[in-house]
mmCIF file of C-alpha atoms in Angstrom:
data_model
loop_
_atom_site.group_PDB
_atom_site.id
_atom_site.type_symbol
_atom_site.label_atom_id
_atom_site.label_comp_id
_atom_site.label_asym_id
_atom_site.label_seq_id
_atom_site.Cartn_x
_atom_site.Cartn_y
_atom_site.Cartn_z
ATOM 1 C CA UNK F 1 -38.661 41.727 109.868
ATOM 2 C CA UNK F 2 -39.393 38.147 108.601
ATOM 3 C CA UNK F 3 -36.875 35.266 107.920
ATOM 4 C CA UNK F 4 -38.003 32.045 105.940
ATOM 5 C CA UNK F 5 -37.857 29.763 108.872
ATOM 6 C CA UNK F 6 -37.872 26.817 106.538
ATOM 7 C CA UNK F 7 -34.736 28.079 104.934
ATOM 8 C CA UNK F 8 -32.380 28.514 107.913
ATOM 9 C CA UNK F 9 -32.251 25.638 110.576
ATOM 10 C CA UNK F 10 -30.124 23.407 108.508
ATOM 11 C CA UNK F 11 -28.338 26.345 106.492
ATOM 12 C CA UNK F 12 -27.202 27.877 109.791
ATOM 13 C CA UNK F 13 -26.968 24.869 112.384
ATOM 14 C CA UNK F 14 -23.694 22.943 110.864
ATOM 15 C CA UNK F 15 -21.323 25.465 109.696
ATOM 16 C CA UNK F 16 -18.348 23.325 109.958
ATOM 17 C CA UNK F 17 -20.010 20.953 107.381
ATOM 18 C CA UNK F 18 -21.158 23.652 105.269
ATOM 19 C CA UNK F 19 -20.933 21.893 101.865
ATOM 20 C CA UNK F 20 -24.221 23.289 100.667
ATOM 21 C CA UNK F 21 -25.977 25.768 98.386
ATOM 22 C CA UNK F 22 -29.021 27.263 99.257
ATOM 23 C CA UNK F 23 -31.423 29.152 96.968
ATOM 24 C CA UNK F 24 -34.540 31.143 98.301
ATOM 25 C CA UNK F 25 -36.897 32.410 95.764
ATOM 26 C CA UNK F 26 -39.976 34.512 96.301
ATOM 27 C CA UNK F 27 -42.406 34.580 93.478
ATOM 28 C CA UNK F 28 -45.501 36.722 92.699
ATOM 29 C CA UNK F 29 -46.867 35.030 89.890
ATOM 30 C CA UNK F 30 -50.331 36.545 90.049
ATOM 31 C CA UNK F 31 -51.620 39.864 91.149
ATOM 32 C CA UNK F 32 -52.595 38.317 94.753
ATOM 33 C CA UNK F 33 -50.544 35.375 94.793
ATOM 34 C CA UNK F 34 -47.121 34.643 96.277
ATOM 35 C CA UNK F 35 -44.816 31.372 96.529
ATOM 36 C CA UNK F 36 -41.818 31.037 98.601
ATOM 37 C CA UNK F 37 -39.416 28.070 97.649
ATOM 38 C CA UNK F 38 -36.325 26.888 99.249
ATOM 39 C CA UNK F 39 -34.049 24.633 97.531
ATOM 40 C CA UNK F 40 -30.890 23.411 99.514
ATOM 41 C CA UNK F 41 -28.149 21.281 97.776
ATOM 42 C CA UNK F 42 -26.168 19.360 100.062
ATOM 43 C CA UNK F 43 -22.831 17.329 99.846
ATOM 44 C CA UNK F 44 -23.063 13.747 101.041
ATOM 45 C CA UNK F 45 -20.912 14.860 104.032
ATOM 46 C CA UNK F 46 -23.122 17.392 105.108
ATOM 47 C CA UNK F 47 -26.202 15.073 104.512
ATOM 48 C CA UNK F 48 -24.574 12.383 106.747
ATOM 49 C CA UNK F 49 -23.859 15.006 109.408
ATOM 50 C CA UNK F 50 -27.547 16.338 109.070
ATOM 51 C CA UNK F 51 -29.037 12.924 109.507
ATOM 52 C CA UNK F 52 -26.806 11.529 112.125
ATOM 53 C CA UNK F 53 -29.114 12.104 115.056
ATOM 54 C CA UNK F 54 -31.807 10.180 113.235
ATOM 55 C CA UNK F 55 -33.883 13.403 112.003
ATOM 56 C CA UNK F 56 -35.034 13.847 108.600
ATOM 57 C CA UNK F 57 -32.889 16.134 106.296
ATOM 58 C CA UNK F 58 -35.762 17.524 104.853
ATOM 59 C CA UNK F 59 -39.448 18.560 105.657
ATOM 60 C CA UNK F 60 -40.177 19.150 101.910
ATOM 61 C CA UNK F 61 -39.485 17.011 98.776
ATOM 62 C CA UNK F 62 -36.034 15.195 99.077
ATOM 63 C CA UNK F 63 -34.097 13.727 96.239
ATOM 64 C CA UNK F 64 -30.566 12.982 95.085
ATOM 65 C CA UNK F 65 -28.515 13.939 92.199
ATOM 66 C CA UNK F 66 -26.450 11.794 90.027
ATOM 67 C CA UNK F 67 -23.458 13.198 91.769
ATOM 68 C CA UNK F 68 -24.612 12.071 95.166
ATOM 69 C CA UNK F 69 -25.880 15.450 96.316
ATOM 70 C CA UNK F 70 -28.819 15.619 98.272
ATOM 71 C CA UNK F 71 -31.561 18.094 97.387
ATOM 72 C CA UNK F 72 -34.251 19.440 99.578
ATOM 73 C CA UNK F 73 -36.955 21.432 98.160
ATOM 74 C CA UNK F 74 -39.716 23.211 100.190
ATOM 75 C CA UNK F 75 -42.358 25.087 98.987
ATOM 76 C CA UNK F 76 -45.126 27.329 100.639
ATOM 77 C CA UNK F 77 -47.857 29.563 98.914
ATOM 78 C CA UNK F 78 -50.813 31.603 99.116
ATOM 79 C CA UNK F 79 -52.152 35.026 98.634
ATOM 80 C CA UNK F 80 -49.942 37.718 99.321
ATOM 81 C CA UNK F 81 -51.401 38.821 102.496
ATOM 82 C CA UNK F 82 -51.289 35.117 103.739
ATOM 83 C CA UNK F 83 -47.436 35.303 102.941
ATOM 84 C CA UNK F 84 -46.952 38.425 104.533
ATOM 85 C CA UNK F 85 -48.757 37.272 107.742
ATOM 86 C CA UNK F 86 -47.356 33.622 107.756
ATOM 87 C CA UNK F 87 -45.363 32.989 111.173
ATOM 88 C CA UNK F 88 -43.641 30.188 109.431
ATOM 89 C CA UNK F 89 -41.929 32.515 106.994
ATOM 90 C CA UNK F 90 -39.977 33.772 109.923
ATOM 91 C CA UNK F 91 -37.878 37.138 110.792
ATOM 92 C CA UNK F 92 -35.518 38.486 108.395
ATOM 93 C CA UNK F 93 -37.794 39.475 105.466
ATOM 94 C CA UNK F 94 -39.939 42.329 104.954
ATOM 95 C CA UNK F 95 -42.750 42.198 102.340
ATOM 96 C CA UNK F 96 -44.929 45.334 102.145
ATOM 97 C CA UNK F 97 -47.667 46.709 99.620
ATOM 98 C CA UNK F 98 -46.804 49.971 97.746
ATOM 99 C CA UNK F 99 -48.457 52.460 95.642
ATOM 100 C CA UNK F 100 -49.064 51.353 92.201
ATOM 101 C CA UNK F 101 -50.131 47.607 93.113
ATOM 102 C CA UNK F 102 -46.450 47.160 93.737
ATOM 103 C CA UNK F 103 -44.794 44.839 96.372
ATOM 104 C CA UNK F 104 -41.576 45.816 98.225
ATOM 105 C CA UNK F 105 -39.335 42.724 99.340
ATOM 106 C CA UNK F 106 -36.145 43.118 101.449
ATOM 107 C CA UNK F 107 -34.066 40.145 102.772
ATOM 108 C CA UNK F 108 -31.891 41.452 105.806
ATOM 109 C CA UNK F 109 -28.649 39.888 104.778
ATOM 110 C CA UNK F 110 -27.045 40.534 108.282
ATOM 111 C CA UNK F 111 -29.676 38.146 109.441
ATOM 112 C CA UNK F 112 -29.224 35.835 106.799
ATOM 113 C CA UNK F 113 -25.148 35.642 107.298
ATOM 114 C CA UNK F 114 -24.969 36.176 111.095
ATOM 115 C CA UNK F 115 -24.959 32.489 112.094
ATOM 116 C CA UNK F 116 -22.148 31.866 109.664
ATOM 117 C CA UNK F 117 -19.573 33.567 111.849
ATOM 118 C CA UNK F 118 -15.877 33.015 112.054
ATOM 119 C CA UNK F 119 -15.035 31.135 115.285
ATOM 120 C CA UNK F 120 -13.381 32.925 118.140
ATOM 121 C CA UNK F 121 -12.220 30.210 120.494
ATOM 122 C CA UNK F 122 -8.613 28.500 120.577
ATOM 123 C CA UNK F 123 -7.606 26.963 117.206
ATOM 124 C CA UNK F 124 -9.652 29.515 115.349
ATOM 125 C CA UNK F 125 -7.200 29.932 112.619
ATOM 126 C CA UNK F 126 -7.133 26.194 111.706
ATOM 127 C CA UNK F 127 -11.183 26.191 111.887
ATOM 128 C CA UNK F 128 -11.312 29.162 109.685
ATOM 129 C CA UNK F 129 -9.147 27.444 107.102
ATOM 130 C CA UNK F 130 -11.180 24.332 106.979
ATOM 131 C CA UNK F 131 -14.228 26.289 106.751
ATOM 132 C CA UNK F 132 -12.855 28.445 104.144
ATOM 133 C CA UNK F 133 -12.060 25.446 102.216
ATOM 134 C CA UNK F 134 -15.804 23.710 102.783
ATOM 135 C CA UNK F 135 -17.587 27.048 101.913
ATOM 136 C CA UNK F 136 -15.373 27.708 98.478
ATOM 137 C CA UNK F 137 -17.681 27.556 95.596
ATOM 138 C CA UNK F 138 -20.823 27.518 97.668
ATOM 139 C CA UNK F 139 -23.498 30.221 98.063
ATOM 140 C CA UNK F 140 -26.838 31.231 99.365
ATOM 141 C CA UNK F 141 -28.793 32.637 96.410
ATOM 142 C CA UNK F 142 -31.831 34.835 96.849
ATOM 143 C CA UNK F 143 -34.541 35.431 94.045
ATOM 144 C CA UNK F 144 -37.492 37.727 93.853
ATOM 145 C CA UNK F 145 -39.677 37.566 90.868
ATOM 146 C CA UNK F 146 -43.029 38.801 89.403
ATOM 147 C CA UNK F 147 -44.340 40.249 86.185
ATOM 148 C CA UNK F 148 -41.671 43.163 86.343
ATOM 149 C CA UNK F 149 -38.679 44.076 88.619
ATOM 150 C CA UNK F 150 -39.359 47.980 89.079
ATOM 151 C CA UNK F 151 -36.282 48.644 91.313
ATOM 152 C CA UNK F 152 -33.635 46.638 92.960
ATOM 153 C CA UNK F 153 -30.047 46.504 94.303
ATOM 154 C CA UNK F 154 -29.701 42.816 92.799
ATOM 155 C CA UNK F 155 -28.962 41.628 89.402
ATOM 156 C CA UNK F 156 -32.101 41.829 87.076
ATOM 157 C CA UNK F 157 -32.556 38.950 84.493
ATOM 158 C CA UNK F 158 -32.697 39.671 80.897
ATOM 159 C CA UNK F 159 -36.547 39.296 80.659
ATOM 160 C CA UNK F 160 -36.828 42.067 83.727
ATOM 161 C CA UNK F 161 -38.916 39.619 85.757
ATOM 162 C CA UNK F 162 -36.362 38.164 88.281
ATOM 163 C CA UNK F 163 -33.719 39.777 90.714
ATOM 164 C CA UNK F 164 -31.065 37.897 92.120
ATOM 165 C CA UNK F 165 -28.609 38.306 94.859
ATOM 166 C CA UNK F 166 -25.783 35.609 95.567
ATOM 167 C CA UNK F 167 -23.839 35.680 98.576
ATOM 168 C CA UNK F 168 -20.874 33.449 98.513
ATOM 169 C CA UNK F 169 -20.543 31.371 101.838
ATOM 170 C CA UNK F 170 -16.893 32.764 102.063
ATOM 171 C CA UNK F 171 -18.179 36.366 102.203
ATOM 172 C CA UNK F 172 -20.661 35.327 104.742
ATOM 173 C CA UNK F 173 -17.872 33.722 106.791
ATOM 174 C CA UNK F 174 -15.758 37.047 106.471
ATOM 175 C CA UNK F 175 -18.552 38.764 108.484
ATOM 176 C CA UNK F 176 -20.412 39.842 105.497
ATOM 177 C CA UNK F 177 -18.745 43.627 105.582
ATOM 178 C CA UNK F 178 -19.031 43.945 101.887
ATOM 179 C CA UNK F 179 -22.724 43.259 101.726
ATOM 180 C CA UNK F 180 -25.422 45.721 101.781
ATOM 181 C CA UNK F 181 -27.888 45.935 104.624
ATOM 182 C CA UNK F 182 -30.612 44.299 102.401
ATOM 183 C CA UNK F 183 -31.255 42.608 99.108
ATOM 184 C CA UNK F 184 -34.323 44.310 97.938
ATOM 185 C CA UNK F 185 -36.834 44.609 95.211
ATOM 186 C CA UNK F 186 -39.760 46.693 94.198
ATOM 187 C CA UNK F 187 -41.799 44.075 92.057
ATOM 188 C CA UNK F 188 -45.227 43.950 90.201
ATOM 189 C CA UNK F 189 -46.853 41.006 90.862
ATOM 190 C CA UNK F 190 -48.191 38.723 87.879
ATOM 191 C CA UNK F 191 -46.951 36.340 85.481
#
């Protein structure tokens, strides 16, 4: 399975300062085109922690909202086969061609949430309370889109072209027990 590697380093490296939202979108805008986009919106505190070592917050396009939140947008694209075989996409995601020119995409939700785990050391209850407060209202959102969503376990947009699955970070913190194994969709590519 393949995980979009550009999505997870910051998302998973600093769970105590998890004042962020992340959105990963995999779009099939043409019959043989795929585009992966990650947008991470971070609070000023998370941004300060992420950049405290002198490293850049973002390898993609960085901007700041009027409310002081920092936004990192990273995009990669190519043919469907290039995206399927791109080692930079990582593990945790499956992309397969199916009959009828359909594409099957599955995000392994356990893989996505495994690094946002409750602390087990001494003082864990206090740390859990702090993490729960920081995670409140924040989420990881996954989108799969194309000309038509044929089948999915996510929420389909009114126009039938996008399937979305939102993982509240508090659910991920609780061990993701209520989440399905994957967020998946069978999509017809094209725009």
